[in-house]
Coordinates of C-alpha atoms in Angstrom, one line a residue:
M1 CA 34.7 45.1 141.3
N2 CA 37.8 45.7 141.0
L3 CA 38.9 49.4 140.3
F4 CA 38.6 48.7 136.7
D5 CA 35.4 48.6 136.3
W6 CA 34.4 50.6 138.5
L7 CA 36.7 53.4 136.0
Q8 CA 34.4 51.7 132.7
V9 CA 31.7 52.7 134.6
I10 CA 32.2 56.0 135.8
L11 CA 33.3 57.0 131.9
F12 CA 30.2 55.6 130.6
F13 CA 28.3 58.1 132.6
T14 CA 30.7 60.9 132.2
A15 CA 30.7 60.8 128.5
L16 CA 26.9 60.0 128.4
I17 CA 25.8 63.1 130.3
G18 CA 29.0 65.3 128.5
L19 CA 26.9 65.3 125.6
A20 CA 23.4 65.0 127.0
K21 CA 23.4 69.6 126.5
P22 CA 25.3 70.0 123.0
L23 CA 23.2 67.2 121.1
G24 CA 20.2 67.8 123.4
E25 CA 20.9 71.4 122.5
H26 CA 21.0 71.0 118.5
M27 CA 18.5 68.4 119.0
A28 CA 15.7 71.6 120.0
R29 CA 17.5 73.7 117.7
V30 CA 16.1 71.6 115.4
Y31 CA 13.2 71.6 115.9
G32 CA 12.6 75.2 116.7
G33 CA 13.0 75.5 112.7
E34 CA 16.5 77.4 113.5
K35 CA 19.4 76.6 111.8
T36 CA 22.5 75.1 112.7
F37 CA 25.8 73.9 110.9
L38 CA 24.1 71.4 109.1
H39 CA 21.3 73.0 107.4
R40 CA 23.9 75.1 104.0
G41 CA 23.9 71.7 103.5
L42 CA 21.1 69.1 104.2
E43 CA 18.8 72.5 103.6
P44 CA 17.6 72.0 99.8
V45 CA 17.1 68.4 100.9
E46 CA 14.9 68.6 102.8
K47 CA 13.0 71.5 100.7
I48 CA 12.8 68.7 97.7
L49 CA 11.4 66.3 100.1
Y50 CA 8.4 69.0 100.5
R51 CA 8.1 68.8 97.1
A52 CA 8.3 65.1 96.1
A53 CA 5.6 64.1 98.4
G54 CA 3.3 67.7 97.9
V55 CA 4.0 68.1 101.5
N56 CA 2.9 72.7 103.0
P57 CA 6.1 72.7 105.5
K58 CA 3.9 75.7 106.7
T59 CA 0.8 74.1 107.9
D60 CA -0.4 73.3 110.9
M61 CA -1.9 70.1 112.5
T62 CA -4.6 69.6 115.1
W63 CA -3.3 66.3 117.0
R64 CA -5.7 64.2 115.1
E65 CA -4.7 64.9 112.2
Y66 CA -1.4 64.2 112.9
A67 CA -2.0 60.9 114.9
R68 CA -4.2 59.8 111.3
A69 CA -0.9 61.2 109.4
L70 CA 1.6 58.8 111.7
L71 CA -0.3 55.3 111.7
L72 CA -0.9 55.7 107.7
F73 CA 3.3 56.5 107.0
N74 CA 3.9 53.2 109.3
L75 CA 1.1 51.1 108.1
C76 CA 2.9 52.0 104.3
G77 CA 6.1 50.9 106.4
F78 CA 4.4 47.8 107.7
L79 CA 3.6 47.0 104.3
A80 CA 7.1 47.7 102.8
V81 CA 8.5 45.1 105.3
Y82 CA 6.2 42.1 104.5
A83 CA 6.6 42.7 101.1
F84 CA 10.5 42.8 100.9
Q85 CA 10.5 38.9 102.9
R86 CA 7.1 37.7 101.3
F87 CA 9.3 38.4 97.3
Q88 CA 12.5 38.2 99.0
F89 CA 14.0 35.0 96.4
W90 CA 13.6 37.4 93.9
L91 CA 14.7 40.3 94.3
P92 CA 18.7 41.3 93.7
L93 CA 21.2 41.7 96.1
N94 CA 20.6 38.0 97.7
P95 CA 23.2 35.8 97.3
M96 CA 22.6 33.3 99.3
G97 CA 18.7 33.2 97.4
F98 CA 17.5 32.8 100.9
R99 CA 13.7 31.8 100.4
A100 CA 10.9 33.9 101.4
V101 CA 9.9 34.1 104.9
S102 CA 7.5 32.3 106.4
P103 CA 4.4 34.4 106.8
D104 CA 3.9 34.6 110.2
S105 CA 7.3 35.4 110.7
A106 CA 7.3 38.1 108.5
F107 CA 4.2 39.6 109.9
N108 CA 6.0 39.3 113.5
T109 CA 9.5 41.1 111.9
A110 CA 7.1 43.9 110.2
V111 CA 5.5 44.7 112.5
S112 CA 9.2 45.1 115.3
F113 CA 11.1 47.1 112.5
A114 CA 7.5 49.0 112.2
T115 CA 6.9 50.2 115.2
N116 CA 10.2 50.5 116.8
T117 CA 10.6 47.2 118.9
N118 CA 12.9 45.1 116.8
W119 CA 12.0 41.8 118.1
Q120 CA 13.4 39.1 115.8
G121 CA 12.0 35.4 116.0
Y122 CA 14.9 34.9 113.2
S123 CA 18.4 34.0 112.1
G124 CA 19.5 37.6 110.1
E125 CA 22.2 35.6 108.6
T126 CA 20.7 33.1 107.6
T127 CA 16.9 33.9 107.0
M128 CA 17.3 37.6 105.3
G129 CA 18.9 39.0 102.1
Y130 CA 20.8 42.0 101.7
L131 CA 17.9 44.2 100.3
T132 CA 15.7 43.4 102.7
Q133 CA 18.2 44.1 105.8
M134 CA 19.2 47.8 103.8
L135 CA 16.0 48.8 102.3
G136 CA 13.6 46.9 104.5
L137 CA 14.6 46.7 107.8
A138 CA 17.5 49.6 108.3
V139 CA 14.8 52.2 106.6
Q140 CA 12.0 51.3 109.5
N141 CA 15.2 51.9 111.6
F142 CA 15.4 55.7 111.1
L143 CA 12.2 56.4 110.3
S144 CA 10.8 54.3 113.1
A145 CA 13.2 56.4 115.8
A146 CA 11.8 59.2 114.0
T147 CA 8.5 58.9 114.5
G148 CA 8.8 58.1 118.0
M149 CA 10.2 62.0 118.2
A150 CA 7.6 63.8 116.6
V151 CA 5.0 62.3 119.3
L152 CA 8.7 63.7 121.2
V153 CA 8.2 66.9 119.7
A154 CA 4.4 67.3 119.4
F155 CA 3.7 66.3 123.4
V156 CA 6.5 68.3 124.3
R157 CA 4.4 71.4 122.8
G158 CA 1.9 70.7 123.8
F159 CA 3.0 72.3 127.1
V160 CA 4.0 75.5 125.1
R161 CA 1.9 76.5 122.8
S162 CA -1.0 79.0 124.4
A163 CA -4.8 78.4 123.0
A164 CA -3.3 77.0 120.1
K165 CA -4.9 73.8 118.3
G166 CA -2.2 72.7 116.7
V167 CA 0.7 70.4 117.6
G168 CA 2.9 70.6 114.5
N169 CA 4.0 69.4 110.8
F170 CA 3.9 65.1 111.2
W171 CA 6.0 65.3 107.3
V172 CA 8.4 68.2 109.2
D173 CA 8.5 66.7 112.4
L174 CA 9.3 63.2 110.4
V175 CA 11.7 64.5 107.7
R176 CA 13.7 66.7 110.5
S177 CA 14.5 63.4 112.8
T178 CA 15.8 62.0 110.0
L179 CA 18.1 63.9 108.1
Y180 CA 19.6 66.5 110.4
I181 CA 20.1 63.3 113.9
L182 CA 19.6 59.9 113.2
L183 CA 21.8 59.4 110.2
P184 CA 24.8 62.5 110.3
L185 CA 24.5 60.7 114.2
A186 CA 24.7 57.4 112.0
I187 CA 26.9 57.6 108.9
V188 CA 29.4 59.2 112.0
L189 CA 29.4 55.9 114.2
A190 CA 29.2 53.3 110.6
L191 CA 32.4 54.7 110.0
I192 CA 34.1 54.1 113.4
L193 CA 32.5 50.9 113.6
V194 CA 34.3 49.9 110.0
S195 CA 37.5 51.2 110.9
Q196 CA 36.7 48.6 114.2
G197 CA 36.6 46.0 111.8
V198 CA 33.1 46.1 112.0
V199 CA 31.7 44.3 109.0
Q200 CA 30.0 46.0 105.6
N201 CA 30.3 44.8 101.9
F202 CA 27.9 42.3 99.8
K203 CA 30.3 39.3 99.8
V204 CA 28.8 35.8 99.5
H205 CA 29.3 33.6 103.3
Q206 CA 32.5 32.3 102.8
A207 CA 32.6 28.8 103.9
F208 CA 36.5 27.3 105.1
P209 CA 37.5 24.0 106.0
L210 CA 37.9 23.3 109.9
L211 CA 41.1 21.7 111.5
Q212 CA 39.0 18.8 113.3
A213 CA 35.3 17.9 112.8
T214 CA 32.6 18.3 115.0
V215 CA 29.4 16.9 115.2
A216 CA 26.1 19.2 115.8
K217 CA 22.2 18.9 115.8
K218 CA 20.8 21.5 113.0
P219 CA 16.8 21.7 112.1
K220 CA 15.4 19.4 109.2
L221 CA 14.5 21.4 105.7
D222 CA 11.1 21.4 104.0
P223 CA 11.4 20.6 100.4
G224 CA 11.4 24.6 100.4
G225 CA 13.8 25.8 102.5
Q226 CA 12.3 26.2 105.5
P227 CA 12.8 24.7 108.9
L228 CA 10.3 22.0 109.7
K229 CA 8.1 21.7 112.8
D230 CA 6.6 18.9 114.9
S231 CA 2.7 19.5 116.0
K232 CA 3.9 20.7 118.7
G233 CA 5.5 23.1 117.1
N234 CA 9.3 22.2 117.9
L235 CA 12.0 22.6 115.5
V236 CA 12.9 19.1 113.5
T237 CA 16.7 18.5 114.2
E238 CA 19.2 16.0 112.9
T239 CA 22.8 15.2 113.5
V240 CA 25.8 15.8 111.1
A241 CA 28.9 16.8 110.6
V242 CA 30.3 19.8 110.6
R243 CA 33.7 19.9 108.7
E244 CA 33.8 23.9 107.6
Q245 CA 32.4 27.1 108.8
I246 CA 30.3 29.0 107.5
L247 CA 31.5 33.2 107.7
P248 CA 29.2 35.7 107.0
G249 CA 29.7 39.1 105.5
G250 CA 27.4 41.9 105.0
P251 CA 26.6 45.3 104.7
A252 CA 25.6 45.3 109.1
A253 CA 27.8 48.8 110.4
S254 CA 25.6 50.8 107.9
Q255 CA 23.0 48.4 109.9
I256 CA 23.9 48.6 113.0
S257 CA 24.9 52.4 113.3
I258 CA 21.0 53.5 113.5
K259 CA 19.7 50.2 115.6
Q260 CA 21.7 51.8 118.5
L261 CA 21.0 54.9 117.8
G262 CA 17.4 55.1 117.6
T263 CA 16.9 52.7 120.3
N264 CA 15.7 50.0 118.0
G265 CA 18.0 46.5 118.5
G266 CA 17.6 43.1 118.0
G267 CA 21.1 42.3 115.4
F268 CA 22.0 41.6 111.9
F269 CA 23.6 38.5 113.2
N270 CA 21.1 36.1 115.1
T271 CA 23.5 36.3 118.3
N272 CA 23.6 40.7 117.7
S273 CA 26.2 42.2 118.9
A274 CA 28.4 39.2 121.1
H275 CA 29.1 38.1 117.2
P276 CA 32.9 40.1 116.9
F277 CA 32.1 40.9 113.2
E278 CA 29.4 43.3 114.6
N279 CA 31.0 44.1 118.2
P280 CA 34.7 43.4 117.9
T281 CA 36.8 45.3 119.8
P282 CA 36.0 47.3 123.5
L283 CA 36.3 50.6 121.6
S284 CA 33.1 49.4 119.6
N285 CA 31.1 47.5 122.0
F286 CA 32.0 51.3 124.9
L287 CA 30.6 52.6 121.2
E288 CA 27.7 51.3 121.2
M289 CA 27.0 51.1 124.6
L290 CA 27.0 54.9 124.6
A291 CA 24.9 55.3 121.5
I292 CA 21.6 53.1 122.4
L293 CA 21.6 55.9 125.3
L294 CA 23.2 59.2 123.9
I295 CA 19.5 60.0 121.7
P296 CA 16.8 59.1 124.6
V297 CA 20.1 61.2 127.7
A298 CA 19.9 64.3 125.7
L299 CA 16.8 64.5 124.9
C300 CA 15.1 65.3 128.1
Y301 CA 17.6 68.6 127.4
T302 CA 15.6 69.0 124.7
F303 CA 13.0 69.4 126.5
G304 CA 13.6 71.1 128.9
K305 CA 15.2 73.7 126.4
M306 CA 11.8 73.5 124.3
V307 CA 10.0 74.8 127.5
G308 CA 12.2 77.2 128.5
D309 CA 13.5 76.0 132.0
P310 CA 16.0 73.9 131.4
R311 CA 15.8 72.4 135.2
Q312 CA 12.7 70.9 134.1
G313 CA 14.3 68.0 132.0
W314 CA 17.9 68.1 133.8
A315 CA 15.1 66.9 137.0
V316 CA 13.2 64.6 134.0
L317 CA 16.8 63.1 133.7
T318 CA 18.0 62.2 137.8
A319 CA 14.9 60.8 137.8
M320 CA 15.9 58.1 134.9
T321 CA 19.3 58.3 136.4
L322 CA 19.0 57.4 140.3
I323 CA 16.5 54.4 139.2
F324 CA 19.0 53.6 136.0
C325 CA 22.4 53.5 138.0
V326 CA 20.5 51.6 141.8
L327 CA 19.2 48.8 139.5
L328 CA 22.3 48.6 137.3
G329 CA 24.4 47.9 140.9
V330 CA 21.4 44.8 142.0
A331 CA 22.7 43.5 138.7
L332 CA 26.3 43.9 138.4
C333 CA 26.3 42.6 142.5
S334 CA 24.3 39.6 141.8
E335 CA 26.8 38.8 138.0
H336 CA 29.5 38.8 140.7
L337 CA 28.5 36.7 142.8
E338 CA 30.0 32.1 142.7
N339 CA 26.7 30.1 141.6
P340 CA 26.1 28.0 144.6
G341 CA 25.4 25.6 142.2
L342 CA 29.1 26.3 140.4
A343 CA 30.5 25.4 145.0
K344 CA 28.4 21.6 145.1
V345 CA 30.7 20.6 141.3
G346 CA 32.6 17.9 143.5
G347 CA 30.1 15.5 145.5
D348 CA 31.6 12.9 146.5
R349 CA 34.4 12.0 143.6
N350 CA 36.9 14.3 145.8
I351 CA 37.0 17.0 143.1
P352 CA 37.9 20.0 145.2
P353 CA 35.0 22.2 144.1
V354 CA 34.7 24.7 141.6
Q355 CA 35.7 28.2 142.6
S356 CA 34.3 31.2 140.6
E357 CA 34.8 35.0 140.5
G358 CA 31.2 35.6 139.5
N359 CA 28.7 34.2 136.9
M360 CA 30.8 34.4 133.3
E361 CA 28.4 31.9 131.9
G362 CA 26.6 33.4 128.9
K363 CA 29.0 36.3 128.2
E364 CA 31.8 37.1 125.8
V365 CA 34.4 36.8 127.9
R366 CA 37.3 39.9 125.3
F367 CA 33.8 41.6 127.0
G368 CA 33.9 40.3 131.0
I369 CA 31.1 41.1 133.8
V370 CA 30.7 44.4 134.1
N371 CA 30.3 45.6 130.5
S372 CA 27.6 42.8 130.1
A373 CA 25.8 43.8 132.8
L374 CA 25.6 47.3 131.8
W375 CA 25.0 46.5 128.3
A376 CA 21.9 44.6 129.6
A377 CA 20.5 47.4 131.7
A378 CA 21.1 49.9 129.9
T379 CA 19.6 48.4 126.5
T380 CA 16.7 47.4 128.7
A381 CA 16.2 50.6 130.0
A382 CA 16.7 52.4 126.4
S383 CA 14.0 50.5 124.6
N384 CA 17.3 48.4 122.5
G385 CA 17.0 45.5 122.6
S386 CA 20.7 44.6 121.1
V387 CA 22.2 42.6 123.7
N388 CA 25.9 41.3 123.9
S389 CA 25.7 39.1 126.2
M390 CA 22.4 35.9 127.5
H391 CA 20.8 37.3 129.8
D392 CA 19.1 33.9 129.8
S393 CA 22.1 33.0 131.7
F394 CA 22.5 36.2 134.2
T395 CA 21.8 35.3 137.5
P396 CA 17.5 34.9 138.9
L397 CA 18.3 38.2 140.4
G398 CA 20.5 39.3 137.6
G399 CA 18.0 38.6 135.3
M400 CA 15.3 40.0 137.3
V401 CA 17.0 43.6 136.5
P402 CA 16.2 43.6 133.3
M403 CA 13.2 42.7 133.1
W404 CA 11.5 45.3 135.6
L405 CA 13.5 48.3 133.5
M406 CA 11.3 46.5 130.8
Q407 CA 8.3 46.5 132.7
L408 CA 8.5 50.2 134.4
G409 CA 6.8 51.4 130.8
E410 CA 10.4 51.8 129.2
V411 CA 10.3 55.7 130.7
I412 CA 13.9 55.1 132.6
Y413 CA 15.9 56.8 129.5
G414 CA 13.4 54.5 126.9
G415 CA 13.3 54.9 123.2
V416 CA 14.1 58.1 121.2
G417 CA 11.1 60.1 122.2
S418 CA 8.8 57.4 123.3
G419 CA 10.7 57.2 126.2
L420 CA 10.2 60.0 127.7
Y421 CA 7.3 60.8 126.7
G422 CA 5.7 57.9 128.9
M423 CA 8.2 59.3 131.7
L424 CA 6.6 62.5 131.2
A425 CA 3.0 60.5 131.5
F426 CA 3.8 59.4 134.5
V427 CA 5.4 63.4 136.4
I428 CA 1.4 64.0 134.9
I429 CA 0.0 61.4 137.4
A430 CA 3.2 62.6 139.6
V431 CA 2.0 66.3 139.8
F432 CA -2.5 65.3 140.2
V433 CA -1.2 63.0 142.7
A434 CA 0.5 65.2 145.1
G435 CA -1.8 68.6 144.3
L436 CA -4.6 66.7 145.5
M437 CA -1.7 65.1 148.9
V438 CA -1.1 68.4 149.6
G439 CA -4.4 70.5 148.1
R440 CA -2.8 72.7 145.7
T441 CA -4.4 73.1 141.7
P442 CA -2.1 70.3 139.8
E443 CA -0.4 71.7 137.0
Y444 CA 3.0 71.5 135.0
L445 CA 4.4 73.7 133.4
G446 CA 2.0 76.5 133.6
K447 CA -0.9 74.0 132.2
K448 CA -3.8 72.7 134.8
I449 CA -4.0 68.7 134.6
E450 CA -7.5 67.5 134.3
A451 CA -9.4 64.8 134.0
Y452 CA -8.9 63.9 130.7
E453 CA -5.4 64.4 130.7
M454 CA -5.5 62.1 133.7
K455 CA -7.5 59.8 132.0
M456 CA -4.8 59.6 128.7
A457 CA -2.4 59.2 130.6
A458 CA -3.6 56.4 133.0
L459 CA -3.8 54.3 129.5
V460 CA -0.2 55.0 128.3
I461 CA 0.9 53.7 131.3
L462 CA -1.9 50.9 132.6
I463 CA -2.4 49.6 128.5
P464 CA 0.8 47.7 128.5
V465 CA 1.2 46.5 132.1
L466 CA -2.8 44.5 130.1
T467 CA -0.6 43.5 127.4
V468 CA 2.2 41.7 129.5
L469 CA 0.5 39.9 132.4
L470 CA -2.7 39.1 129.8
G471 CA 0.3 37.3 126.9
T472 CA 2.3 36.1 129.3
A473 CA -1.4 34.6 131.4
L474 CA -1.8 33.3 127.4
A475 CA 1.2 31.7 127.0
V476 CA 1.1 29.6 130.1
L477 CA -2.6 28.3 129.6
L478 CA -1.9 27.6 125.8
P479 CA -0.2 24.0 124.8
Q480 CA 1.2 25.9 121.8
G481 CA 2.4 29.0 124.2
T482 CA 4.1 26.1 126.6
S483 CA 5.3 24.7 123.9
S484 CA 8.5 26.4 123.4
V485 CA 9.5 26.9 127.2
L486 CA 12.9 25.6 127.0
N487 CA 13.4 25.3 130.6
P488 CA 10.8 24.2 133.1
G489 CA 9.3 25.9 136.3
P490 CA 10.2 29.0 137.8
H491 CA 13.0 29.9 134.9
G492 CA 10.6 28.7 132.3
F493 CA 7.5 31.1 133.0
S494 CA 10.8 33.8 133.5
E495 CA 10.9 32.8 129.9
I496 CA 7.9 33.5 128.3
L497 CA 6.9 37.1 131.0
Y498 CA 10.3 38.9 129.8
A499 CA 9.0 38.3 125.6
F500 CA 5.9 39.3 126.7
S501 CA 7.4 42.5 128.8
S502 CA 9.3 42.3 125.7
A503 CA 6.7 43.5 123.3
G504 CA 4.5 44.8 125.2
N505 CA 7.0 48.0 126.0
N506 CA 8.4 47.3 122.2
N507 CA 11.8 46.6 123.9
G508 CA 12.7 43.9 121.3
S509 CA 15.5 42.1 123.1
A510 CA 15.4 38.5 123.8
F511 CA 15.5 36.6 127.6
A512 CA 16.5 32.4 124.7
G513 CA 16.2 30.0 126.3
L514 CA 12.4 29.9 124.4
N515 CA 11.2 29.1 121.2
A516 CA 9.8 32.6 119.8
N517 CA 9.5 31.5 116.0
T518 CA 6.3 29.9 116.4
G519 CA 2.9 30.4 114.8
F520 CA 1.8 30.9 118.2
Y521 CA 4.4 33.2 119.2
N522 CA 5.1 34.9 116.3
T523 CA 1.3 36.4 116.3
A524 CA 1.0 37.0 119.5
L525 CA 4.0 38.5 119.6
G526 CA 3.1 41.4 117.7
L527 CA 0.1 42.1 118.3
A528 CA 1.7 42.8 121.2
M529 CA 4.0 45.5 120.2
L530 CA 0.9 46.9 118.5
F531 CA -0.9 47.2 121.3
A532 CA 2.1 48.9 122.8
R533 CA 2.6 51.3 120.5
Y534 CA -0.1 52.9 119.2
W535 CA -2.4 52.9 121.8
L536 CA -0.2 55.1 123.6
V537 CA 0.3 57.0 121.2
I538 CA -2.8 58.2 119.6
P539 CA -3.6 58.8 123.7
T540 CA 0.0 60.9 124.5
L541 CA -1.3 62.6 122.1
A542 CA -4.8 63.4 123.6
I543 CA -2.7 64.8 126.1
A544 CA -0.8 66.9 123.6
G545 CA -3.8 68.9 121.7
S546 CA -5.4 69.4 125.3
L547 CA -2.3 71.1 126.1
A548 CA -1.6 73.4 123.2
G549 CA -5.7 73.9 123.7
K550 CA -4.9 75.6 127.3
K551 CA -3.8 79.4 128.0
K552 CA -0.3 79.3 129.7
G553 CA -0.3 80.2 133.2
S554 CA 1.6 82.1 135.6
A555 CA 3.4 80.8 138.6
G556 CA 1.6 81.6 141.7
P557 CA 1.6 80.3 145.8
G558 CA 0.4 77.7 145.3
T559 CA 1.7 76.5 142.2
L560 CA 4.4 73.2 143.2
E561 CA 8.0 73.5 142.2
T562 CA 8.3 70.5 139.8
H563 CA 12.2 71.0 139.7
T564 CA 12.8 69.9 142.9
P565 CA 15.2 67.3 144.4
L566 CA 11.7 67.0 146.7
F567 CA 10.1 66.1 143.2
V568 CA 12.7 64.0 141.8
L569 CA 12.2 62.0 144.7
W570 CA 7.9 62.1 144.7
L571 CA 8.9 61.7 140.5
I572 CA 10.7 57.9 141.7
A573 CA 8.0 57.0 144.2
V574 CA 5.6 57.1 141.5
V575 CA 7.7 55.3 139.0
L576 CA 8.5 52.3 140.5
I577 CA 5.5 51.9 142.3
V578 CA 3.5 51.6 139.8
G579 CA 5.5 49.2 138.8
A580 CA 6.4 47.4 142.0
L581 CA 2.2 47.2 141.5
S582 CA 1.5 45.5 138.5
F583 CA 5.0 43.1 138.0
L584 CA 5.6 41.9 141.3
P585 CA 2.7 38.7 141.3
A586 CA 4.7 37.7 138.9
L587 CA 7.8 38.3 139.3
A588 CA 6.7 36.1 142.3
L589 CA 6.6 33.0 140.6
G590 CA 10.4 33.8 138.1
P591 CA 13.1 35.4 139.3
I592 CA 12.5 35.9 142.7
V593 CA 10.9 32.4 143.8
E594 CA 14.0 31.5 141.4
H595 CA 16.7 33.4 143.2
L596 CA 15.1 31.2 146.8
L597 CA 15.0 27.8 145.1
L598 CA 19.0 28.6 144.1
Y599 CA 20.3 30.7 147.4
G600 CA 18.1 27.9 150.2

């Protein structure tokens, strides 16, 4: 790495940490019911929404009532996205006349966007009409992100309240997250992206003649316009002469802004932010990367502010950042190494060996190695899932970094809301174990941590692990799973493991090299996303309800301080130990053995 590479990384972290306090303070005021500079214009809209929905904003919900409202609302979102896809041929704003999405793909996509995963097994510019993109996918980008933020706020109230029955009002938290936080930020970012050249229109895709014709393979289509597949689920292709290029358009900027800010991920176009219409300039690339981590980082300060001790939020953020920086360093070092396979090019033909400055395969020349590796680490740390390079082309250890960041439970920043409440589950376990080791009463923020909280926290941590490992094992055992793998051996196993790690941790990024748009993978990954989202939300809300009902005690001589450097290191150790013990055997079969074979 040269000086310019280091300056890019330093500038990114400076901007990210620098924005954490002002945005975090704004969110704390919003969730605390205080007035902000946005209330003058948006408070009347908020009141209209409550009246239209028949919601009393002063009603306090128990954690069970909160969970029921959340599940019902998310079910409605799932059904809406599914319906938009299945009926889009008859809907307006479909100038290309795209047919209905197949039932299994529509199920997978509806689950994906309702759960804030945004895994995409389809090509957006050739599958989805504009109305489906806007009223289906983009709306869920807002609402699924707001759902995660609402759960976090309810969880934090569990620590703040004393001997209380309620944890807040889901509808109020949902509306305020959307209206005062996500929507203003998304509008500002969308306008900046449009200024950089990101498309925002409703035009039909334009065809332009090529200067020189070329030959390519394309999927065969059935009479209904759907790709044909053979008995193993693989696409049936045909060779055609290509004499023109189709340049897609659409309302991309408005969807890209919220997909990044809401850690939704995916892309308006198939190649995500590697596409020049979605990410045209270095400035757009920097701002999109910043948007991915902005709200998760700022929520750490919001947490500290709401519990009355900002040091607690900074301690959690420090633990996240230290882990992230170390793993980012591994990815950067790995991608800057020469590929030993390229050094052997030439063989016995007296061709000079290829000289390389690093691994540029699968990366945009516009962004280079640093911005590609930084994006890969940020998008998998933040439960975002968008890409600006192909992770399948990374070196074995470089590709293992984004995979392991997901496998840690998406708690190193994580999704908006979901990352922090996942990390706080680790904090509860760290406090409990430390209390047992030193003979102190396990307490966190004045609340005793007892068996019930430990059981629920264990579910939050173990369910994604079971989902990923059982899903991967099933795919490896069944021919429907292995038939979609394009690369044999350890790399093919890594492709399957990455897919279930992405779905089982609500990330949504793809390793590529795996044909996941099959009946088996659409169904299996869809179920993994459902388990990973809601089987974590329910235990999290249960912890919130349990803690809110307890009286808040004051710190005493036996209280473990949870804002010190020692506790930060202990929290890091707990996160890494759980992640290493859970996935080390699987990683050894994939990227680790592939690395040894490559350099052996």
